[in-house]
Amino acid sequence: MERVGELARPWARRGEPSAWLTVAGVVLIAFNMRAALVATGPLMPDIRHDLELSRGAVSLLTTLPLVCFGLLATGTVVLGRRIGSERTL
C-alpha cells in the first residue's frame, strides 16, 4: 500500500531526481551558456580590427547565436514530441 506522501509527489520515487534538482540543473546550465554569449561583447573591437570586419558583419556575428537559439528551440519542441523529452535532451 502506498503512503499519502508518495501519492502527492509521484516524481519523488526512489531512483528518480526530485523536481527541484531538475530545475537547479537547468538554471546552472543556463548560467554556463550565458558566459559564452556575453563574453564576446567586450572583445568585439579587437575581433573587428583583427579580422577587418565591417560594423554590419560584427553585429551579425553577435546576433547569430540568438537567431540559432530561436530557430533550434522551435525544432526541439517537434523533436521532443516525436522521440520524447529525455531522448531529446
CSV table of N, CA, C and O in Angstrom, one decimal:
chain,number,residue,atom,x,y,z
A,1,MET,N,0.8,-1.2,0.0
A,1,MET,CA,0.0,0.0,0.0
A,1,MET,C,0.9,1.2,0.0
A,1,MET,O,1.9,1.3,0.8
A,2,GLU,N,0.6,2.2,-0.8
A,2,GLU,CA,1.4,3.5,-0.9
A,2,GLU,C,1.0,4.4,0.2
A,2,GLU,O,-0.1,4.5,0.6
A,3,ARG,N,2.0,5.2,0.5
A,3,ARG,CA,1.8,6.2,1.6
A,3,ARG,C,1.2,7.5,0.9
A,3,ARG,O,1.3,7.7,-0.3
A,4,VAL,N,0.6,8.3,1.7
A,4,VAL,CA,0.0,9.5,1.2
A,4,VAL,C,1.0,10.4,0.6
A,4,VAL,O,0.7,11.0,-0.4
A,5,GLY,N,2.2,10.6,1.1
A,5,GLY,CA,3.2,11.4,0.6
A,5,GLY,C,3.6,11.0,-0.8
A,5,GLY,O,3.9,11.8,-1.6
A,6,GLU,N,3.7,9.7,-1.1
A,6,GLU,CA,4.0,9.2,-2.4
A,6,GLU,C,3.0,9.5,-3.4
A,6,GLU,O,3.3,9.8,-4.6
A,7,LEU,N,1.7,9.6,-3.0
A,7,LEU,CA,0.7,9.9,-3.9
A,7,LEU,C,0.7,11.4,-4.3
A,7,LEU,O,0.4,11.8,-5.4
A,8,ALA,N,1.1,12.2,-3.3
A,8,ALA,CA,1.1,13.7,-3.6
A,8,ALA,C,2.3,14.1,-4.4
A,8,ALA,O,2.3,15.1,-5.1
A,9,ARG,N,3.4,13.3,-4.4
A,9,ARG,CA,4.6,13.6,-5.1
A,9,ARG,C,5.1,12.4,-5.9
A,9,ARG,O,6.0,11.7,-5.6
A,10,PRO,N,4.4,12.2,-7.1
A,10,PRO,CA,4.8,11.0,-7.8
A,10,PRO,C,6.2,11.0,-8.4
A,10,PRO,O,6.8,10.0,-8.8
A,11,TRP,N,6.8,12.3,-8.6
A,11,TRP,CA,8.1,12.4,-9.2
A,11,TRP,C,9.2,12.0,-8.2
A,11,TRP,O,10.4,11.9,-8.5
A,12,ALA,N,8.9,11.9,-6.9
A,12,ALA,CA,9.9,11.7,-5.8
A,12,ALA,C,10.0,10.2,-5.5
A,12,ALA,O,10.3,9.9,-4.4
A,13,ARG,N,9.8,9.4,-6.4
A,13,ARG,CA,10.0,7.9,-6.2
A,13,ARG,C,11.5,7.6,-6.1
A,13,ARG,O,12.4,8.4,-6.5
A,14,ARG,N,11.8,6.5,-5.6
A,14,ARG,CA,13.2,6.1,-5.4
A,14,ARG,C,13.9,6.0,-6.8
A,14,ARG,O,13.4,5.5,-7.8
A,15,GLY,N,15.1,6.5,-6.8
A,15,GLY,CA,15.9,6.4,-8.0
A,15,GLY,C,15.7,7.5,-9.0
A,15,GLY,O,16.4,7.7,-10.0
A,16,GLU,N,14.7,8.4,-8.8
A,16,GLU,CA,14.4,9.5,-9.7
A,16,GLU,C,14.7,10.8,-9.0
A,16,GLU,O,14.5,11.0,-7.8
A,17,PRO,N,15.3,11.8,-9.8
A,17,PRO,CA,15.6,13.1,-9.2
A,17,PRO,C,14.3,13.8,-8.8
A,17,PRO,O,13.3,13.7,-9.5
A,18,SER,N,14.4,14.6,-7.8
A,18,SER,CA,13.2,15.4,-7.5
A,18,SER,C,13.1,16.6,-8.4
A,18,SER,O,14.1,16.9,-9.2
A,19,ALA,N,12.0,17.3,-8.4
A,19,ALA,CA,11.7,18.4,-9.3
A,19,ALA,C,12.7,19.6,-9.1
A,19,ALA,O,13.2,20.2,-10.0
A,20,TRP,N,13.0,19.9,-7.8
A,20,TRP,CA,13.9,21.0,-7.6
A,20,TRP,C,15.3,20.7,-8.1
A,20,TRP,O,16.0,21.7,-8.5
A,21,LEU,N,15.7,19.5,-8.0
A,21,LEU,CA,17.0,19.1,-8.6
A,21,LEU,C,17.1,19.4,-10.1
A,21,LEU,O,18.1,19.9,-10.6
A,22,THR,N,16.0,19.0,-10.8
A,22,THR,CA,16.0,19.2,-12.2
A,22,THR,C,16.0,20.7,-12.5
A,22,THR,O,16.7,21.2,-13.4
A,23,VAL,N,15.2,21.5,-11.8
A,23,VAL,CA,15.2,23.0,-12.0
A,23,VAL,C,16.6,23.6,-11.7
A,23,VAL,O,17.1,24.4,-12.5
A,24,ALA,N,17.2,23.1,-10.7
A,24,ALA,CA,18.6,23.6,-10.3
A,24,ALA,C,19.6,23.3,-11.4
A,24,ALA,O,20.4,24.1,-11.8
A,25,GLY,N,19.5,22.1,-12.0
A,25,GLY,CA,20.3,21.7,-13.1
A,25,GLY,C,20.1,22.6,-14.3
A,25,GLY,O,21.1,23.0,-15.0
A,26,VAL,N,18.9,22.9,-14.7
A,26,VAL,CA,18.6,23.7,-15.8
A,26,VAL,C,19.2,25.1,-15.6
A,26,VAL,O,19.7,25.7,-16.5
A,27,VAL,N,19.0,25.7,-14.4
A,27,VAL,CA,19.5,27.0,-14.1
A,27,VAL,C,21.0,27.1,-14.2
A,27,VAL,O,21.6,28.0,-14.8
A,28,LEU,N,21.7,26.0,-13.7
A,28,LEU,CA,23.2,26.0,-13.7
A,28,LEU,C,23.7,25.9,-15.2
A,28,LEU,O,24.6,26.5,-15.6
A,29,ILE,N,23.0,25.1,-16.0
A,29,ILE,CA,23.4,25.0,-17.4
A,29,ILE,C,23.1,26.4,-18.1
A,29,ILE,O,24.0,26.8,-18.9
A,30,ALA,N,22.1,27.1,-17.8
A,30,ALA,CA,21.8,28.4,-18.4
A,30,ALA,C,22.9,29.4,-18.0
A,30,ALA,O,23.3,30.2,-18.8
A,31,PHE,N,23.3,29.4,-16.7
A,31,PHE,CA,24.4,30.2,-16.3
A,31,PHE,C,25.7,29.9,-17.1
A,31,PHE,O,26.4,30.8,-17.5
A,32,ASN,N,26.0,28.7,-17.3
A,32,ASN,CA,27.2,28.3,-18.0
A,32,ASN,C,27.1,28.7,-19.5
A,32,ASN,O,28.1,29.2,-20.0
A,33,MET,N,26.0,28.6,-20.1
A,33,MET,CA,25.8,29.0,-21.5
A,33,MET,C,25.9,30.6,-21.7
A,33,MET,O,26.3,31.1,-22.7
A,34,ARG,N,25.4,31.3,-20.7
A,34,ARG,CA,25.3,32.7,-20.8
A,34,ARG,C,26.7,33.3,-20.9
A,34,ARG,O,26.9,34.3,-21.6
A,35,ALA,N,27.7,32.8,-20.2
A,35,ALA,CA,29.0,33.4,-20.2
A,35,ALA,C,29.6,33.4,-21.6
A,35,ALA,O,30.3,34.3,-22.0
A,36,ALA,N,29.4,32.3,-22.3
A,36,ALA,CA,29.9,32.2,-23.7
A,36,ALA,C,29.3,33.3,-24.6
A,36,ALA,O,30.0,33.8,-25.5
A,37,LEU,N,28.1,33.6,-24.4
A,37,LEU,CA,27.4,34.6,-25.3
A,37,LEU,C,27.8,36.0,-24.9
A,37,LEU,O,28.0,36.9,-25.7
A,38,VAL,N,27.9,36.3,-23.6
A,38,VAL,CA,28.1,37.7,-23.1
A,38,VAL,C,29.6,38.0,-23.3
A,38,VAL,O,29.9,39.2,-23.4
A,39,ALA,N,30.5,37.1,-23.2
A,39,ALA,CA,31.9,37.4,-23.2
A,39,ALA,C,32.4,38.0,-24.6
A,39,ALA,O,33.4,38.6,-24.6
A,40,THR,N,31.6,37.8,-25.6
A,40,THR,CA,32.1,38.3,-26.9
A,40,THR,C,32.0,39.9,-27.0
A,40,THR,O,32.7,40.5,-27.8
A,41,GLY,N,31.0,40.5,-26.3
A,41,GLY,CA,30.8,41.9,-26.4
A,41,GLY,C,32.0,42.8,-26.2
A,41,GLY,O,32.4,43.6,-27.0
A,42,PRO,N,32.7,42.6,-25.1
A,42,PRO,CA,33.9,43.4,-24.8
A,42,PRO,C,35.1,43.1,-25.8
A,42,PRO,O,36.0,43.9,-26.0
A,43,LEU,N,35.0,42.0,-26.5
A,43,LEU,CA,36.1,41.6,-27.4
A,43,LEU,C,35.8,42.1,-28.8
A,43,LEU,O,36.7,41.9,-29.7
A,44,MET,N,34.6,42.6,-29.1
A,44,MET,CA,34.3,43.0,-30.5
A,44,MET,C,35.2,44.0,-31.2
A,44,MET,O,35.5,43.8,-32.3
A,45,PRO,N,35.7,45.0,-30.5
A,45,PRO,CA,36.6,45.9,-31.2
A,45,PRO,C,37.9,45.2,-31.6
A,45,PRO,O,38.4,45.4,-32.7
A,46,ASP,N,38.4,44.3,-30.8
A,46,ASP,CA,39.6,43.6,-31.2
A,46,ASP,C,39.3,42.6,-32.3
A,46,ASP,O,40.1,42.5,-33.3
A,47,ILE,N,38.2,41.9,-32.3
A,47,ILE,CA,37.8,41.0,-33.3
A,47,ILE,C,37.6,41.7,-34.6
A,47,ILE,O,38.1,41.3,-35.7
A,48,ARG,N,36.9,42.9,-34.5
A,48,ARG,CA,36.7,43.7,-35.7
A,48,ARG,C,38.0,44.2,-36.4
A,48,ARG,O,38.2,44.1,-37.6
A,49,HIS,N,38.9,44.6,-35.5
A,49,HIS,CA,40.2,45.1,-36.1
A,49,HIS,C,41.0,44.0,-36.6
A,49,HIS,O,41.6,44.1,-37.7
A,50,ASP,N,41.1,42.8,-35.9
A,50,ASP,CA,42.0,41.7,-36.4
A,50,ASP,C,41.5,41.1,-37.7
A,50,ASP,O,42.2,40.7,-38.5
A,51,LEU,N,40.1,40.9,-37.8
A,51,LEU,CA,39.5,40.3,-38.9
A,51,LEU,C,39.1,41.3,-40.0
A,51,LEU,O,38.6,40.8,-41.1
A,52,GLU,N,39.3,42.6,-39.8
A,52,GLU,CA,38.9,43.6,-40.7
A,52,GLU,C,37.5,43.5,-41.1
A,52,GLU,O,37.1,43.5,-42.3
A,53,LEU,N,36.6,43.4,-40.1
A,53,LEU,CA,35.2,43.2,-40.4
A,53,LEU,C,34.5,44.6,-40.4
A,53,LEU,O,34.9,45.5,-39.7
A,54,SER,N,33.4,44.7,-41.1
A,54,SER,CA,32.6,46.0,-41.1
A,54,SER,C,31.7,45.9,-39.8
A,54,SER,O,31.6,44.9,-39.2
A,55,ARG,N,31.1,47.1,-39.5
A,55,ARG,CA,30.2,47.1,-38.3
A,55,ARG,C,29.0,46.2,-38.5
A,55,ARG,O,28.6,45.6,-37.6
A,56,GLY,N,28.5,46.1,-39.7
A,56,GLY,CA,27.4,45.2,-40.0
A,56,GLY,C,27.8,43.8,-39.8
A,56,GLY,O,27.0,43.0,-39.2
A,57,ALA,N,29.0,43.4,-40.2
A,57,ALA,CA,29.4,42.0,-40.0
A,57,ALA,C,29.6,41.6,-38.6
A,57,ALA,O,29.3,40.5,-38.1
A,58,VAL,N,30.1,42.6,-37.8
A,58,VAL,CA,30.3,42.4,-36.4
A,58,VAL,C,28.9,42.3,-35.7
A,58,VAL,O,28.8,41.4,-34.8
A,59,SER,N,28.0,43.1,-36.0
A,59,SER,CA,26.7,43.0,-35.4
A,59,SER,C,26.0,41.7,-35.8
A,59,SER,O,25.3,41.1,-35.0
A,60,LEU,N,26.2,41.2,-37.0
A,60,LEU,CA,25.7,39.9,-37.4
A,60,LEU,C,26.3,38.8,-36.6
A,60,LEU,O,25.7,37.8,-36.2
A,61,LEU,N,27.6,38.9,-36.3
A,61,LEU,CA,28.3,37.9,-35.5
A,61,LEU,C,27.8,37.8,-34.1
A,61,LEU,O,27.7,36.7,-33.6
A,62,THR,N,27.3,38.9,-33.5
A,62,THR,CA,26.8,38.9,-32.2
A,62,THR,C,25.3,38.4,-32.2
A,62,THR,O,24.8,37.9,-31.2
A,63,THR,N,24.6,38.6,-33.3
A,63,THR,CA,23.2,38.2,-33.4
A,63,THR,C,23.0,36.7,-33.8
A,63,THR,O,22.0,36.1,-33.4
A,64,LEU,N,24.0,36.1,-34.5
A,64,LEU,CA,23.8,34.7,-34.9
A,64,LEU,C,23.5,33.7,-33.8
A,64,LEU,O,22.6,32.9,-33.9
A,65,PRO,N,24.1,33.8,-32.6
A,65,PRO,CA,23.8,32.8,-31.6
A,65,PRO,C,22.3,32.9,-31.1
A,65,PRO,O,21.7,31.9,-30.9
A,66,LEU,N,21.8,34.1,-31.0
A,66,LEU,CA,20.4,34.3,-30.6
A,66,LEU,C,19.5,33.8,-31.7
A,66,LEU,O,18.4,33.2,-31.4
A,67,VAL,N,19.8,34.0,-32.9
A,67,VAL,CA,18.9,33.5,-34.0
A,67,VAL,C,18.9,32.0,-34.0
A,67,VAL,O,17.9,31.4,-34.2
A,68,CYS,N,20.1,31.4,-33.8
A,68,CYS,CA,20.2,29.9,-33.8
A,68,CYS,C,19.4,29.4,-32.6
A,68,CYS,O,18.7,28.3,-32.7
A,69,PHE,N,19.5,30.0,-31.4
A,69,PHE,CA,18.7,29.6,-30.3
A,69,PHE,C,17.2,29.6,-30.6
A,69,PHE,O,16.5,28.6,-30.3
A,70,GLY,N,16.7,30.6,-31.2
A,70,GLY,CA,15.3,30.7,-31.6
A,70,GLY,C,14.9,29.7,-32.6
A,70,GLY,O,13.8,29.1,-32.5
A,71,LEU,N,15.7,29.5,-33.6
A,71,LEU,CA,15.3,28.5,-34.7
A,71,LEU,C,15.4,27.1,-34.1
A,71,LEU,O,14.5,26.3,-34.4
A,72,LEU,N,16.4,26.8,-33.4
A,72,LEU,CA,16.6,25.4,-32.9
A,72,LEU,C,15.6,25.1,-31.8
A,72,LEU,O,15.2,24.0,-31.6
A,73,ALA,N,15.1,26.1,-31.0
A,73,ALA,CA,14.1,25.9,-30.0
A,73,ALA,C,12.8,25.4,-30.6
A,73,ALA,O,12.1,24.6,-30.0
A,74,THR,N,12.4,26.0,-31.7
A,74,THR,CA,11.1,25.6,-32.3
A,74,THR,C,11.3,24.1,-32.8
A,74,THR,O,10.3,23.4,-32.7
A,75,GLY,N,12.4,23.8,-33.4
A,75,GLY,CA,12.6,22.4,-33.8
A,75,GLY,C,12.7,21.4,-32.7
A,75,GLY,O,12.3,20.2,-32.8
A,76,THR,N,13.2,21.9,-31.6
A,76,THR,CA,13.3,21.0,-30.4
A,76,THR,C,11.9,20.5,-29.9
A,76,THR,O,11.8,19.4,-29.4
A,77,VAL,N,11.0,21.4,-30.0
A,77,VAL,CA,9.6,21.1,-29.5
A,77,VAL,C,9.1,19.9,-30.3
A,77,VAL,O,8.5,18.9,-29.8
A,78,VAL,N,9.2,20.0,-31.6
A,78,VAL,CA,8.7,18.9,-32.5
A,78,VAL,C,9.5,17.6,-32.3
A,78,VAL,O,8.9,16.6,-32.2
A,79,LEU,N,10.8,17.8,-32.1
A,79,LEU,CA,11.6,16.6,-31.9
A,79,LEU,C,11.3,15.9,-30.5
A,79,LEU,O,11.2,14.7,-30.4
A,80,GLY,N,11.0,16.8,-29.5
A,80,GLY,CA,10.6,16.3,-28.2
A,80,GLY,C,9.3,15.5,-28.2
A,80,GLY,O,9.2,14.5,-27.6
A,81,ARG,N,8.4,16.0,-29.0
A,81,ARG,CA,7.1,15.3,-29.2
A,81,ARG,C,7.3,14.0,-29.9
A,81,ARG,O,6.6,13.0,-29.6
A,82,ARG,N,8.2,13.9,-30.9
A,82,ARG,CA,8.4,12.8,-31.7
A,82,ARG,C,9.1,11.7,-31.0
A,82,ARG,O,8.7,10.5,-31.0
A,83,ILE,N,10.3,12.0,-30.4
A,83,ILE,CA,11.1,10.9,-29.8
A,83,ILE,C,11.1,11.0,-28.2
A,83,ILE,O,11.7,10.1,-27.6
A,84,GLY,N,10.4,12.0,-27.6
A,84,GLY,CA,10.4,12.1,-26.2
A,84,GLY,C,11.4,13.1,-25.6
A,84,GLY,O,12.4,13.3,-26.2
A,85,SER,N,11.0,13.7,-24.5
A,85,SER,CA,11.9,14.7,-23.9
A,85,SER,C,13.2,14.2,-23.5
A,85,SER,O,14.2,14.8,-23.7
A,86,GLU,N,13.3,13.0,-22.8
A,86,GLU,CA,14.5,12.5,-22.3
A,86,GLU,C,15.5,12.3,-23.4
A,86,GLU,O,16.7,12.6,-23.3
A,87,ARG,N,15.1,11.7,-24.5
A,87,ARG,CA,16.0,11.4,-25.7
A,87,ARG,C,16.4,12.7,-26.4
A,87,ARG,O,17.5,12.8,-26.9
A,88,THR,N,15.5,13.7,-26.4
A,88,THR,CA,15.8,14.9,-27.0
A,88,THR,C,17.0,15.6,-26.2
A,88,THR,O,17.9,16.2,-26.8
A,89,LEU,N,16.9,15.6,-24.9
A,89,LEU,CA,17.9,16.3,-24.1
A,89,LEU,C,19.2,15.5,-24.2
A,89,LEU,O,20.3,16.0,-24.2
